[in-house]
Amino acid sequence: MRTEEILKKTQSGDVLSKEEIIYLLGLMPDSPETYMMMAEANRLSKELSKGKAEVHAQFAINLSPCSCNCLFCSFAKINGVFDKTMELTPEQAVAYARQFETDGANAVFMMSTAQYSFSRYVELAEEVRRNLKPETTLIANVGDLTLKNAIRLKDAGVSGVYHALRLREGTDTDLSAEKRKQSISNFLEAGLKVGTCVEPVGPEHTDAELAEMIQFTASFNPSFSGAARRIPIPGTAMAERGAISELRMAQIVAVTRLGMPRSVIGNCTHEPCTLGAIAGANLFWAEVGANPRDIEENTEKGRGETVNSCKSIFYESNWNVWEGPSRYYHR
Ligand code: SF4
């Protein structure tokens, strides 16, 4: 059977070809072959991360309508979800970050909308960094940056970034795919580690598009890759395109694991779920404050998970959770 042959390749340490990735993505999500493939992704993920998953935790430093207009994002001006602007004080940012540290997050992510003042972001990052334990991993989730600004970010005490070339970038967003790719190169050149993901997956994305994106993420040896489905923002044009099932997302998470080189030990999924974890996801996110997938101003009152609830989902899926700074960002 073709699936078994393909899985033998990953068992012997080979990375899959685009054609093999497309084949696995084309299996029925509830077929025996998909379950077998998810089991292999789980095995490989556990082998590489020594059976220990990670929980990263993100807080937003601002909430603002954003004219980059990514159609899947609740901050996009075009979606009209939020009309006010707010930002955290340095004290609030420090309090969020320290709470995550106390909760045992393996990395703390500081997110801003793409058009937030970069100088202000750097000031806040420095303040947060000063107030965290030296060993705590601080990660930035910001818009596209030049090399000069990527270096400023590194100098502020940030270890890495989250940055993704999103599916249909430039079509479903007003951003340039080339600029997204250039930013990833800039981050890497500045000495920042880059985590990424195949996102946000909707029912309209073809297996070939997903395979191409899986291979793009593999191409720069990220701290982690993975897959996340699109969460429909109620009342938006994009919500009418619908959502993929958790099982389909788990299948894509598994294929993404098998499409990465073994040097990439992290495999994320969002939103956290047991199906994703049993399909080889070893990274979940907790979230507080504004969230591009939520219409609540404070996602802790909405869709956001906590560090503890993420840990519980991993335990329910037969994963242990790593204690200490992220190994994915410090390979
Ligand atoms: S995803 Fe980022 S860049 Fe796109 S609209 Fe939302 S905040 Fe702006």
Coordinates of N, CA, C and O in Angstrom, one line a residue, residues 268-330:
C268 N 3.4 22.6 15.7 CA 2.3 23.3 16.5 C 0.9 23.0 15.9 O 0.8 22.7 14.7
T269 N -0.1 23.2 16.7 CA -1.4 23.4 16.1 C -2.2 24.4 16.9 O -1.9 24.6 18.1
H270 N -3.2 25.0 16.2 CA -4.0 26.0 16.9 C -5.4 25.9 16.3 O -5.4 25.9 15.1
E271 N -6.4 25.9 17.0 CA -6.5 25.9 18.5 C -6.2 24.6 19.1 O -6.4 23.6 18.4
P272 N -5.8 24.6 20.4 CA -5.4 23.3 21.0 C -6.5 22.3 21.0 O -7.7 22.6 21.3
C273 N -6.2 21.0 20.7 CA -7.2 20.0 20.8 C -6.5 18.6 20.9 O -5.3 18.5 20.4
T274 N -7.2 17.6 21.4 CA -6.6 16.3 21.6 C -6.3 15.7 20.2 O -5.3 15.0 20.1
L275 N -7.2 15.9 19.3 CA -6.9 15.3 18.0 C -5.6 15.7 17.4 O -4.8 15.0 16.8
G276 N -5.3 17.1 17.5 CA -4.0 17.6 17.0 C -2.9 17.0 17.7 O -1.9 16.6 17.1
A277 N -3.0 16.8 19.1 CA -1.9 16.3 19.8 C -1.6 14.8 19.5 O -0.5 14.4 19.4
I278 N -2.7 14.0 19.3 CA -2.4 12.6 18.9 C -1.9 12.5 17.5 O -1.4 11.5 17.1
A279 N -2.1 13.5 16.7 CA -1.6 13.5 15.3 C -0.2 14.1 15.3 O 0.4 14.4 14.2
G280 N 0.5 14.3 16.4 CA 1.9 14.7 16.4 C 2.1 16.2 16.7 O 3.3 16.7 16.6
A281 N 1.1 16.9 17.1 CA 1.3 18.3 17.6 C 2.0 18.3 19.0 O 1.5 17.6 19.9
N282 N 3.1 19.0 19.1 CA 3.8 19.1 20.4 C 4.0 20.5 20.9 O 4.9 20.8 21.6
L283 N 3.1 21.4 20.3 CA 3.1 22.8 20.8 C 1.7 23.4 20.7 O 1.1 23.3 19.6
F284 N 1.3 23.9 21.8 CA 0.0 24.6 21.8 C 0.3 26.0 22.4 O 1.3 26.3 23.0
W285 N -0.7 26.9 22.2 CA -0.7 28.3 22.7 C -1.8 28.6 23.7 O -2.9 28.3 23.4
A286 N -1.4 29.3 24.7 CA -2.3 29.9 25.6 C -2.4 31.4 25.2 O -1.4 31.9 24.6
E287 N -3.5 32.1 25.4 CA -3.6 33.5 24.9 C -4.4 34.3 25.9 O -5.3 33.9 26.5
V288 N -3.9 35.6 26.1 CA -4.7 36.6 26.8 C -4.7 37.9 26.0 O -3.8 38.1 25.2
G289 N -5.7 38.7 26.3 CA -5.8 40.0 25.6 C -6.4 39.9 24.3 O -7.1 38.9 24.0
A290 N -6.1 40.8 23.4 CA -6.7 40.8 22.0 C -6.2 39.6 21.3 O -5.0 39.1 21.4
N291 N -7.0 39.0 20.4 CA -6.7 37.8 19.7 C -7.3 37.9 18.3 O -8.5 38.1 18.2
P292 N -6.5 37.8 17.2 CA -7.1 37.9 15.8 C -8.1 36.9 15.4 O -8.8 37.1 14.4
R293 N -8.3 35.9 16.3 CA -9.4 34.9 16.0 C -10.6 35.1 16.8 O -11.5 34.2 16.8
D294 N -10.6 36.1 17.6 CA -11.7 36.3 18.6 C -12.4 37.6 18.4 O -11.7 38.6 18.0
I295 N -13.7 37.7 18.8 CA -14.3 39.0 18.7 C -14.5 39.6 20.1 O -15.0 40.7 20.3
E296 N -14.0 38.8 21.1 CA -13.9 39.4 22.5 C -12.6 40.2 22.6 O -11.6 39.8 22.1
E297 N -12.7 41.4 23.3 CA -11.5 42.2 23.4 C -10.4 41.5 24.2 O -9.2 41.6 24.1
N298 N -10.9 40.7 25.2 CA -10.0 39.9 26.0 C -10.3 38.4 25.8 O -11.3 37.9 26.3
T299 N -9.4 37.8 25.1 CA -9.7 36.4 24.6 C -9.8 35.4 25.8 O -10.4 34.3 25.6
E300 N -9.3 35.8 27.0 CA -9.4 34.9 28.1 C -10.9 34.8 28.5 O -11.3 33.8 29.2
K301 N -11.7 35.7 28.0 CA -13.2 35.6 28.3 C -13.8 34.9 27.1 O -15.1 34.8 27.0
G302 N -13.1 34.6 26.1 CA -13.6 34.0 24.8 C -12.9 32.7 24.5 O -12.9 31.7 25.2
R303 N -12.2 32.7 23.3 CA -11.6 31.5 22.8 C -10.3 31.1 23.4 O -9.8 29.9 23.2
G304 N -9.6 32.0 24.1 CA -8.3 31.7 24.6 C -8.2 30.6 25.6 O -9.0 30.5 26.5
E305 N -7.1 29.8 25.5 CA -6.8 28.7 26.4 C -5.8 29.3 27.4 O -5.1 30.2 27.1
T306 N -5.7 28.6 28.6 CA -4.7 29.0 29.6 C -3.5 28.0 29.5 O -3.7 27.0 28.8
V307 N -2.4 28.3 30.1 CA -1.3 27.4 30.1 C -1.8 26.1 30.7 O -1.5 25.0 30.2
N308 N -2.5 26.1 31.8 CA -3.0 24.9 32.4 C -3.9 24.1 31.6 O -3.8 22.9 31.5
S309 N -4.9 24.8 30.9 CA -5.8 24.0 30.0 C -5.0 23.4 28.9 O -5.3 22.2 28.5
C310 N -4.0 24.0 28.3 CA -3.2 23.4 27.3 C -2.5 22.2 27.8 O -2.4 21.2 27.1
K311 N -1.9 22.3 29.0 CA -1.2 21.2 29.6 C -2.2 20.0 29.8 O -1.9 18.8 29.5
S312 N -3.4 20.3 30.2 CA -4.4 19.2 30.4 C -4.7 18.5 29.1 O -4.8 17.3 29.0
I313 N -4.9 19.3 28.0 CA -5.2 18.7 26.7 C -4.0 17.7 26.3 O -4.2 16.7 25.8
F314 N -2.8 18.2 26.6 CA -1.6 17.3 26.3 C -1.7 16.0 27.1 O -1.5 14.9 26.6
Y315 N -2.0 16.2 28.4 CA -2.0 15.0 29.3 C -3.1 14.0 28.8 O -2.9 12.8 28.8
E316 N -4.3 14.6 28.4 CA -5.4 13.7 27.9 C -5.0 13.0 26.7 O -5.6 12.0 26.3
S317 N -4.0 13.5 26.0 CA -3.6 12.9 24.7 C -2.3 12.1 24.9 O -1.7 11.7 23.9
N318 N -2.0 11.8 26.1 CA -0.8 10.9 26.4 C 0.5 11.6 26.1 O 1.5 10.9 25.7
W319 N 0.6 12.9 26.3 CA 1.9 13.6 26.2 C 2.3 14.2 27.6 O 1.4 14.6 28.3
N320 N 3.5 14.2 27.9 CA 4.0 14.9 29.0 C 4.4 16.3 28.5 O 4.5 16.6 27.3
V321 N 4.6 17.2 29.5 CA 4.9 18.6 29.1 C 6.3 19.0 29.7 O 6.6 18.7 30.8
W322 N 7.1 19.6 28.8 CA 8.4 20.1 29.2 C 8.3 21.2 30.2 O 7.5 22.0 30.1
E323 N 9.3 21.1 31.2 CA 9.4 22.2 32.1 C 10.7 23.0 31.9 O 11.7 22.3 31.9
G324 N 10.6 24.3 31.7 CA 11.8 25.1 31.4 C 11.7 25.8 30.1 O 10.7 25.7 29.4
P325 N 12.8 26.5 29.8 CA 12.7 27.3 28.5 C 12.6 26.4 27.3 O 13.0 25.3 27.3
S326 N 11.9 27.0 26.3 CA 11.6 26.3 25.1 C 12.8 25.7 24.4 O 13.8 26.3 24.2
R327 N 12.7 24.4 24.1 CA 13.8 23.7 23.4 C 13.7 24.0 21.9 O 14.7 24.0 21.2
Y328 N 12.5 24.3 21.5 CA 12.3 24.6 20.0 C 13.1 25.9 19.6 O 13.6 26.0 18.5
Y329 N 13.0 26.9 20.5 CA 13.7 28.1 20.2 C 15.2 28.1 20.6 O 15.9 29.1 20.4
H330 N 15.6 27.1 21.3 CA 17.0 27.0 21.8 C 17.6 25.7 21.4 O 17.9 24.9 22.2

